[in-house]
Amino acid sequence: MTWRNPRVWIAVLAGLGVVVMAVADLRRSAPGPVAAVHARVDKLAGGESCRKCHGGFLSNMTSSCLACHAPIATQLGDGRGVHGRLGKERGSQCALCHSEHHGTDFALVNSVSFAQAGIGDMRAFDHTMVGYEMQGRHLDAECGACHLLADVDVLREGEHRFLGLTRECTACHLDAHGGRMQLACTECHGEEDFHALEARGHASRLPLVGGHAAVACSECHAEDAAHSLAAIGEGRAAPSRTCADCHASPHTAAFVSGAGSQTTSPTTANERAAPRCADNCATCHQPEQADFAVAADTLTPSQHAYTGFRLDAPHDQAACAQCHGETPMRGAPFLARHPGRGANDCGACHEDPHADQFATSPLSAGACVACHAATHFDPPTFDVARHADTALPLSGVHADTACDRCHRVAGAGRARVFAGTTAQCDGCHADAHDGFFAPALAERTAPPHGACEHCHQPTGFAGVAPGFDHGAWTGFALAGSHAEAGCDSCHRPRAEADARGRRFGRVAETFAEGDGCQRCHRDPHAGRFDATPPKAAPTGEGCARCHDEVSFRSLSHGFDHALWTGFALDGAHGKLGCAACHPPLATGDTDGRTWAHARGSDCAACHDDPHGGQFVQQGRNDCARCHRPTHFRALTFNHNLDARFPLGDAHAEVKCSACHKPERIDDHVVARYRPLPKTCVECHGVQEETLRRRKRRGT
């Protein structure tokens, strides 16, 4: 058997010996105290837990170190930082640079540590090793200025001596812009002096030369403006600007556009090295110029045309001084040299016979050629067709009116009045409506020539514009029969015209004052429904509660007979036509009514009394006390409650006719209901033989 084999026993004993030796080795004391920084960690205190750092059966010392120093593990994995540059093989040998068990006063990070990493002088550490190139004043800074714990002897758990910093300026320096700046600090600031600004890349947009060289950044990049530096995000191009965005141009837009079309190829160094200005100023002005006013002394005839004044005959023969004066060209204000006269601004040089009437006219200031030929002043070329360019085109009767009817001479020696002549109808014509339409006009925008133009045309006042909205203008819409009636039905013509030539009659001259239908029509109901609530209905007030304007006979909105008359049309009444109670009249009455009034609301007003007046009380016969309105034979009469003779058991089986027998009353045969006897003897009498027998017996 295998267990009796000596070799098996030798192997087992050898294995047990190794285990015993290993256990004994693990229980050995440490060679010396650990450093103070490790001694502060509870699980490493005393240096007795060797496998916490040196590893056990399933780990080694490197993995134990990296378990606590995770940032170093990240550097080794990413191949960056001081530890990452050492390579995985050398970087995993932690004890080469950081030896232990030298006592609590021993610094784990020391000059030997840096030397082993290839850094001879830790004070002269080359930061390019960690991807950060230090320049300027950063080269003079002490390590502790940025690495605040660089010189601390013992770090607390979780603290780092050199790790944890970023290359962001605000990691060490206070943000003077309060977080408003989106550009990186290095876009404007160098590492020598924070206050010395550098405009990196500015030449690609605008070379800072000439007049731009001494301009402060804030003059062009004002805070809270569209071009502020804070509004320009990192990596995003700033909005382009033209010269005119910063400099007021004395030139017209047409001149700038036209002059730019003659731009030649770049000639200066700045033009070749950088984009030209976004507008056409560079045609005559260069950014190198310290003074914007320095430009070409003269313009070519084609350039002069872009000012709006072509040098055509006879102006092509005039010397510059005739128009621009003798003022020296250089040094004089621009407007003094170039006042900006237009080609048709004749009044700038020639006397105005119209006394400046057209200085602010739509024809433009002094535009003599609008009415006169360029070669002569008289006769004018202004005719009816040209009059359409004014505020009042001449059409209809206006076209046949003589000019001097509207354009009169203001006085002796004065010019004829053209400018300022009214184009409004009421400027020449009085209001024939005496302000009647003022409320309606207040809610409308007047046409170009005034309120009259809403309805009238210049062809004649009597004609009204098609589609006149009678309801909108007068408050009375023409519908139904009113729409079919002629205007003279309400506006009866006058025999004689008034002072304004009006023959069209007014409503007030024909009908009485008031509102509603009653103004023109008499109330055929004699006001009966005005005293009966409700006086208003969803359909309107007055006649509109029941009638429309198509026909008075039609009740387009329906008629609630119970509401308006107090007599509900129930049962058989609801099946009757109106004429059953309101028979038509052969001729209308004085109020125009063609239906007769109902006889009354009592049953007896329309129906004969089948009871011969037996139930009339105080002159009124209330049939509803016993009969249903839907059917006369349907009784609601209860003999025990409504009569003075309750029906007992014997009487309840008796037919009504046994007691209520036919009888003639006022020449009519009717059933007798009242008065009737109420005692037994009155109906049944006395049996005399029975009474005699009782007397004999003494009863």
PDB file of N, CA and C in Angstrom, residues 612-654:
ATOM      1  N   GLY A 612    -123.352  74.209 -15.374  1.00  0.00           N
ATOM      2  CA  GLY A 612    -124.369  75.252 -15.224  1.00  0.00           C
ATOM      3  C   GLY A 612    -124.071  76.239 -14.128  1.00  0.00           C
ATOM      4  N   GLY A 613    -122.830  76.572 -13.897  1.00  0.00           N
ATOM      5  CA  GLY A 613    -122.462  77.576 -12.908  1.00  0.00           C
ATOM      6  C   GLY A 613    -122.532  77.124 -11.484  1.00  0.00           C
ATOM      7  N   GLN A 614    -122.632  75.792 -11.247  1.00  0.00           N
ATOM      8  CA  GLN A 614    -122.747  75.305  -9.877  1.00  0.00           C
ATOM      9  C   GLN A 614    -121.480  75.562  -9.058  1.00  0.00           C
ATOM     10  N   PHE A 615    -120.283  75.643  -9.744  1.00  0.00           N
ATOM     11  CA  PHE A 615    -119.009  75.760  -9.019  1.00  0.00           C
ATOM     12  C   PHE A 615    -118.380  77.149  -9.136  1.00  0.00           C
ATOM     13  N   VAL A 616    -119.146  78.107  -9.602  1.00  0.00           N
ATOM     14  CA  VAL A 616    -118.629  79.470  -9.707  1.00  0.00           C
ATOM     15  C   VAL A 616    -118.542  80.073  -8.317  1.00  0.00           C
ATOM     16  N   GLN A 617    -117.357  80.549  -7.985  1.00  0.00           N
ATOM     17  CA  GLN A 617    -117.133  81.175  -6.686  1.00  0.00           C
ATOM     18  C   GLN A 617    -116.468  82.521  -6.893  1.00  0.00           C
ATOM     19  N   GLN A 618    -117.107  83.511  -6.354  1.00  0.00           N
ATOM     20  CA  GLN A 618    -116.591  84.887  -6.468  1.00  0.00           C
ATOM     21  C   GLN A 618    -116.338  85.252  -7.920  1.00  0.00           C
ATOM     22  N   GLY A 619    -117.252  84.816  -8.758  1.00  0.00           N
ATOM     23  CA  GLY A 619    -117.190  85.173 -10.168  1.00  0.00           C
ATOM     24  C   GLY A 619    -116.196  84.384 -10.979  1.00  0.00           C
ATOM     25  N   ARG A 620    -115.546  83.360 -10.416  1.00  0.00           N
ATOM     26  CA  ARG A 620    -114.528  82.587 -11.125  1.00  0.00           C
ATOM     27  C   ARG A 620    -114.841  81.105 -11.004  1.00  0.00           C
ATOM     28  N   ASN A 621    -114.670  80.433 -12.107  1.00  0.00           N
ATOM     29  CA  ASN A 621    -114.929  78.996 -12.156  1.00  0.00           C
ATOM     30  C   ASN A 621    -113.592  78.285 -12.338  1.00  0.00           C
ATOM     31  N   ASP A 622    -113.084  77.671 -11.280  1.00  0.00           N
ATOM     32  CA  ASP A 622    -111.771  77.030 -11.315  1.00  0.00           C
ATOM     33  C   ASP A 622    -111.936  75.546 -11.627  1.00  0.00           C
ATOM     34  N   CYS A 623    -111.926  75.203 -12.924  1.00  0.00           N
ATOM     35  CA  CYS A 623    -112.100  73.814 -13.345  1.00  0.00           C
ATOM     36  C   CYS A 623    -110.976  72.920 -12.840  1.00  0.00           C
ATOM     37  N   ALA A 624    -109.756  73.519 -12.665  1.00  0.00           N
ATOM     38  CA  ALA A 624    -108.600  72.711 -12.284  1.00  0.00           C
ATOM     39  C   ALA A 624    -108.727  72.113 -10.901  1.00  0.00           C
ATOM     40  N   ARG A 625    -109.758  72.523 -10.145  1.00  0.00           N
ATOM     41  CA  ARG A 625    -109.931  71.919  -8.828  1.00  0.00           C
ATOM     42  C   ARG A 625    -110.332  70.455  -8.931  1.00  0.00           C
ATOM     43  N   CYS A 626    -110.994  70.116 -10.052  1.00  0.00           N
ATOM     44  CA  CYS A 626    -111.487  68.745 -10.194  1.00  0.00           C
ATOM     45  C   CYS A 626    -110.978  68.047 -11.452  1.00  0.00           C
ATOM     46  N   HIS A 627    -110.593  68.800 -12.468  1.00  0.00           N
ATOM     47  CA  HIS A 627    -110.232  68.220 -13.752  1.00  0.00           C
ATOM     48  C   HIS A 627    -108.761  68.485 -14.061  1.00  0.00           C
ATOM     49  N   ARG A 628    -108.159  67.523 -14.775  1.00  0.00           N
ATOM     50  CA  ARG A 628    -106.793  67.708 -15.248  1.00  0.00           C
ATOM     51  C   ARG A 628    -106.826  68.538 -16.523  1.00  0.00           C
ATOM     52  N   PRO A 629    -105.834  69.452 -16.722  1.00  0.00           N
ATOM     53  CA  PRO A 629    -105.851  70.285 -17.934  1.00  0.00           C
ATOM     54  C   PRO A 629    -105.582  69.484 -19.201  1.00  0.00           C
ATOM     55  N   THR A 630    -104.999  68.283 -19.036  1.00  0.00           N
ATOM     56  CA  THR A 630    -104.696  67.493 -20.226  1.00  0.00           C
ATOM     57  C   THR A 630    -105.930  66.796 -20.793  1.00  0.00           C
ATOM     58  N   HIS A 631    -106.898  66.543 -19.923  1.00  0.00           N
ATOM     59  CA  HIS A 631    -108.109  65.855 -20.397  1.00  0.00           C
ATOM     60  C   HIS A 631    -109.240  66.165 -19.425  1.00  0.00           C
ATOM     61  N   PHE A 632    -110.367  66.599 -19.968  1.00  0.00           N
ATOM     62  CA  PHE A 632    -111.458  67.052 -19.110  1.00  0.00           C
ATOM     63  C   PHE A 632    -112.027  65.924 -18.266  1.00  0.00           C
ATOM     64  N   ARG A 633    -112.075  64.695 -18.825  1.00  0.00           N
ATOM     65  CA  ARG A 633    -112.695  63.583 -18.108  1.00  0.00           C
ATOM     66  C   ARG A 633    -111.752  62.965 -17.073  1.00  0.00           C
ATOM     67  N   ALA A 634    -110.503  63.358 -17.077  1.00  0.00           N
ATOM     68  CA  ALA A 634    -109.571  62.850 -16.069  1.00  0.00           C
ATOM     69  C   ALA A 634    -109.734  63.685 -14.806  1.00  0.00           C
ATOM     70  N   LEU A 635    -110.367  63.098 -13.779  1.00  0.00           N
ATOM     71  CA  LEU A 635    -110.703  63.839 -12.572  1.00  0.00           C
ATOM     72  C   LEU A 635    -109.597  63.725 -11.524  1.00  0.00           C
ATOM     73  N   THR A 636    -109.419  64.807 -10.829  1.00  0.00           N
ATOM     74  CA  THR A 636    -108.568  64.810  -9.637  1.00  0.00           C
ATOM     75  C   THR A 636    -109.420  64.961  -8.382  1.00  0.00           C
ATOM     76  N   PHE A 637    -110.786  64.929  -8.560  1.00  0.00           N
ATOM     77  CA  PHE A 637    -111.737  65.142  -7.460  1.00  0.00           C
ATOM     78  C   PHE A 637    -111.735  63.935  -6.517  1.00  0.00           C
ATOM     79  N   ASN A 638    -111.593  64.212  -5.225  1.00  0.00           N
ATOM     80  CA  ASN A 638    -111.655  63.191  -4.175  1.00  0.00           C
ATOM     81  C   ASN A 638    -112.856  63.510  -3.295  1.00  0.00           C
ATOM     82  N   HIS A 639    -113.929  62.640  -3.353  1.00  0.00           N
ATOM     83  CA  HIS A 639    -115.196  62.945  -2.699  1.00  0.00           C
ATOM     84  C   HIS A 639    -115.028  63.077  -1.190  1.00  0.00           C
ATOM     85  N   ASN A 640    -114.116  62.306  -0.634  1.00  0.00           N
ATOM     86  CA  ASN A 640    -113.947  62.340   0.819  1.00  0.00           C
ATOM     87  C   ASN A 640    -113.236  63.607   1.284  1.00  0.00           C
ATOM     88  N   LEU A 641    -112.355  64.200   0.363  1.00  0.00           N
ATOM     89  CA  LEU A 641    -111.584  65.375   0.757  1.00  0.00           C
ATOM     90  C   LEU A 641    -112.163  66.668   0.213  1.00  0.00           C
ATOM     91  N   ASP A 642    -112.704  66.607  -0.998  1.00  0.00           N
ATOM     92  CA  ASP A 642    -113.122  67.836  -1.669  1.00  0.00           C
ATOM     93  C   ASP A 642    -114.607  68.134  -1.504  1.00  0.00           C
ATOM     94  N   ALA A 643    -115.396  67.207  -0.955  1.00  0.00           N
ATOM     95  CA  ALA A 643    -116.836  67.438  -0.782  1.00  0.00           C
ATOM     96  C   ALA A 643    -117.190  67.421   0.704  1.00  0.00           C
ATOM     97  N   ARG A 644    -118.360  67.884   1.001  1.00  0.00           N
ATOM     98  CA  ARG A 644    -118.818  67.904   2.400  1.00  0.00           C
ATOM     99  C   ARG A 644    -119.502  66.598   2.800  1.00  0.00           C
ATOM    100  N   PHE A 645    -119.562  65.634   1.896  1.00  0.00           N
ATOM    101  CA  PHE A 645    -120.240  64.367   2.178  1.00  0.00           C
ATOM    102  C   PHE A 645    -119.268  63.233   1.886  1.00  0.00           C
ATOM    103  N   PRO A 646    -118.517  62.760   2.900  1.00  0.00           N
ATOM    104  CA  PRO A 646    -117.604  61.629   2.667  1.00  0.00           C
ATOM    105  C   PRO A 646    -118.396  60.386   2.297  1.00  0.00           C
ATOM    106  N   LEU A 647    -117.849  59.588   1.415  1.00  0.00           N
ATOM    107  CA  LEU A 647    -118.507  58.361   0.976  1.00  0.00           C
ATOM    108  C   LEU A 647    -118.097  57.211   1.875  1.00  0.00           C
ATOM    109  N   GLY A 648    -119.091  56.663   2.597  1.00  0.00           N
ATOM    110  CA  GLY A 648    -118.794  55.497   3.411  1.00  0.00           C
ATOM    111  C   GLY A 648    -118.720  54.253   2.555  1.00  0.00           C
ATOM    112  N   ASP A 649    -118.670  53.121   3.238  1.00  0.00           N
ATOM    113  CA  ASP A 649    -118.529  51.872   2.490  1.00  0.00           C
ATOM    114  C   ASP A 649    -119.698  51.633   1.561  1.00  0.00           C
ATOM    115  N   ALA A 650    -120.918  51.919   2.040  1.00  0.00           N
ATOM    116  CA  ALA A 650    -122.102  51.657   1.215  1.00  0.00           C
ATOM    117  C   ALA A 650    -122.189  52.632   0.060  1.00  0.00           C
ATOM    118  N   HIS A 651    -121.914  53.892   0.343  1.00  0.00           N
ATOM    119  CA  HIS A 651    -122.025  54.907  -0.706  1.00  0.00           C
ATOM    120  C   HIS A 651    -120.906  54.796  -1.731  1.00  0.00           C
ATOM    121  N   ALA A 652    -119.752  54.257  -1.382  1.00  0.00           N
ATOM    122  CA  ALA A 652    -118.623  54.186  -2.314  1.00  0.00           C
ATOM    123  C   ALA A 652    -118.932  53.309  -3.511  1.00  0.00           C
ATOM    124  N   GLU A 653    -119.853  52.374  -3.336  1.00  0.00           N
ATOM    125  CA  GLU A 653    -120.193  51.464  -4.426  1.00  0.00           C
ATOM    126  C   GLU A 653    -121.319  52.006  -5.295  1.00  0.00           C
ATOM    127  N   VAL A 654    -121.924  53.106  -4.870  1.00  0.00           N
ATOM    128  CA  VAL A 654    -123.062  53.676  -5.611  1.00  0.00           C
ATOM    129  C   VAL A 654    -122.542  54.486  -6.780  1.00  0.00           C
TER     130      VAL A 654
END
